[in-house]
Short mmCIF file of C-alpha atoms in Angstrom, two decimals:
data_model
loop_
_atom_site.label_atom_id
_atom_site.label_comp_id
_atom_site.label_asym_id
_atom_site.label_seq_id
_atom_site.Cartn_x
_atom_site.Cartn_y
_atom_site.Cartn_z
CA GLY A 10 6.77 18.36 -9.68
CA TRP A 11 7.37 22.03 -10.01
CA GLU A 12 4.45 24.11 -11.25
CA PRO A 13 5.04 27.47 -13.00
CA MET A 14 3.18 29.46 -10.35
CA GLU A 15 4.53 27.52 -7.39
CA ILE A 16 6.70 29.46 -4.98
CA ALA A 17 9.75 27.51 -3.84
CA ALA A 18 10.43 27.19 -0.12
CA PRO A 19 13.19 29.51 1.08
CA ASP A 20 15.38 26.58 2.13
CA ALA A 21 14.78 24.57 -1.09
CA PRO A 22 17.91 23.78 -3.13
CA LYS A 23 18.40 25.96 -6.21
CA VAL A 24 17.91 24.13 -9.52
CA LYS A 25 19.72 25.41 -12.58
CA ILE A 26 17.65 26.28 -15.62
CA MET A 27 19.69 23.96 -17.87
CA ASP A 28 18.97 21.07 -15.49
CA GLN A 29 15.26 21.83 -15.76
CA VAL A 30 15.48 22.02 -19.57
CA LYS A 31 17.36 18.69 -19.73
CA ALA A 32 14.81 17.00 -17.46
CA GLY A 33 11.96 18.34 -19.56
CA ALA A 34 13.63 17.15 -22.78
CA ARG A 35 14.17 13.66 -21.32
CA ALA A 36 10.52 13.43 -20.29
CA ALA A 37 9.34 14.64 -23.72
CA GLY A 38 11.62 12.13 -25.42
CA ALA A 39 10.21 9.27 -23.37
CA ARG A 40 6.63 10.30 -24.18
CA SER A 41 7.47 10.72 -27.87
CA TRP A 42 8.97 7.22 -28.04
CA SER A 43 5.85 5.79 -26.41
CA TYR A 44 3.58 7.60 -28.89
CA ALA A 45 5.75 6.45 -31.81
CA LYS A 46 5.48 2.80 -30.76
CA GLY A 47 1.69 3.07 -30.47
CA PHE A 48 1.40 4.77 -33.85
CA ALA A 49 3.62 2.11 -35.46
CA ALA A 50 1.48 -0.68 -34.00
CA PHE A 51 -1.70 1.03 -35.20
CA GLY A 52 -0.28 1.57 -38.70
CA ALA A 53 1.00 -1.99 -39.00
CA LEU A 54 -2.32 -3.45 -37.85
CA TYR A 55 -4.27 -1.25 -40.27
CA ALA A 56 -2.01 -1.97 -43.24
CA GLY A 57 -2.00 -5.70 -42.55
CA SER A 58 -5.75 -5.90 -42.12
CA GLU A 59 -6.33 -3.89 -45.29
CA CYS A 60 -4.15 -6.33 -47.24
CA VAL A 61 -6.04 -9.32 -45.83
CA VAL A 62 -9.43 -7.74 -46.55
CA GLU A 63 -8.40 -6.92 -50.12
CA LYS A 64 -7.13 -10.47 -50.66
CA VAL A 65 -10.30 -12.05 -49.25
CA ARG A 66 -12.69 -9.76 -51.16
CA ALA A 67 -10.60 -9.91 -54.36
CA LYS A 68 -11.50 -6.25 -54.97
CA HIS A 69 -9.56 -3.01 -54.79
CA ASP A 70 -12.01 -0.37 -53.60
CA ILE A 71 -12.69 2.02 -50.74
CA ALA A 72 -14.70 -0.54 -48.78
CA ASN A 73 -11.44 -2.36 -47.99
CA SER A 74 -10.22 0.72 -46.12
CA ALA A 75 -13.50 1.00 -44.23
CA TYR A 76 -13.44 -2.67 -43.18
CA ALA A 77 -9.78 -2.46 -42.21
CA GLY A 78 -10.47 0.71 -40.19
CA CYS A 79 -13.35 -0.92 -38.33
CA PHE A 80 -11.26 -4.00 -37.58
CA THR A 81 -8.27 -1.93 -36.45
CA GLY A 82 -10.42 0.30 -34.23
CA GLY A 83 -12.06 -2.74 -32.65
CA VAL A 84 -8.75 -4.43 -31.92
CA MET A 85 -7.13 -1.27 -30.56
CA ALA A 86 -10.17 -0.50 -28.36
CA ARG A 87 -10.61 -4.00 -26.92
CA ALA A 88 -8.62 -3.13 -23.80
CA GLY A 89 -10.80 -0.10 -23.08
CA GLY A 90 -14.14 -1.77 -23.77
CA PRO A 91 -16.91 -2.60 -21.32
CA SER A 92 -15.88 -4.66 -18.31
#
């Protein structure tokens, strides 16, 4: 890719600024969609596990959030764990 301090070769084709802006916006949109999907999965897993924990414990207190957070973190981190 093009770096801000990179000097283009004299015979390189000229790229219009609007084309660069559009390409950057497309790339940012793709990254944003990826982040949104990950955040939705995390939120759904946390909310679901908190409901299950509350149902099992038959209590409504802060410990439910802690247990749900530990469970969610463990599930989300399983792919990056020790090999």
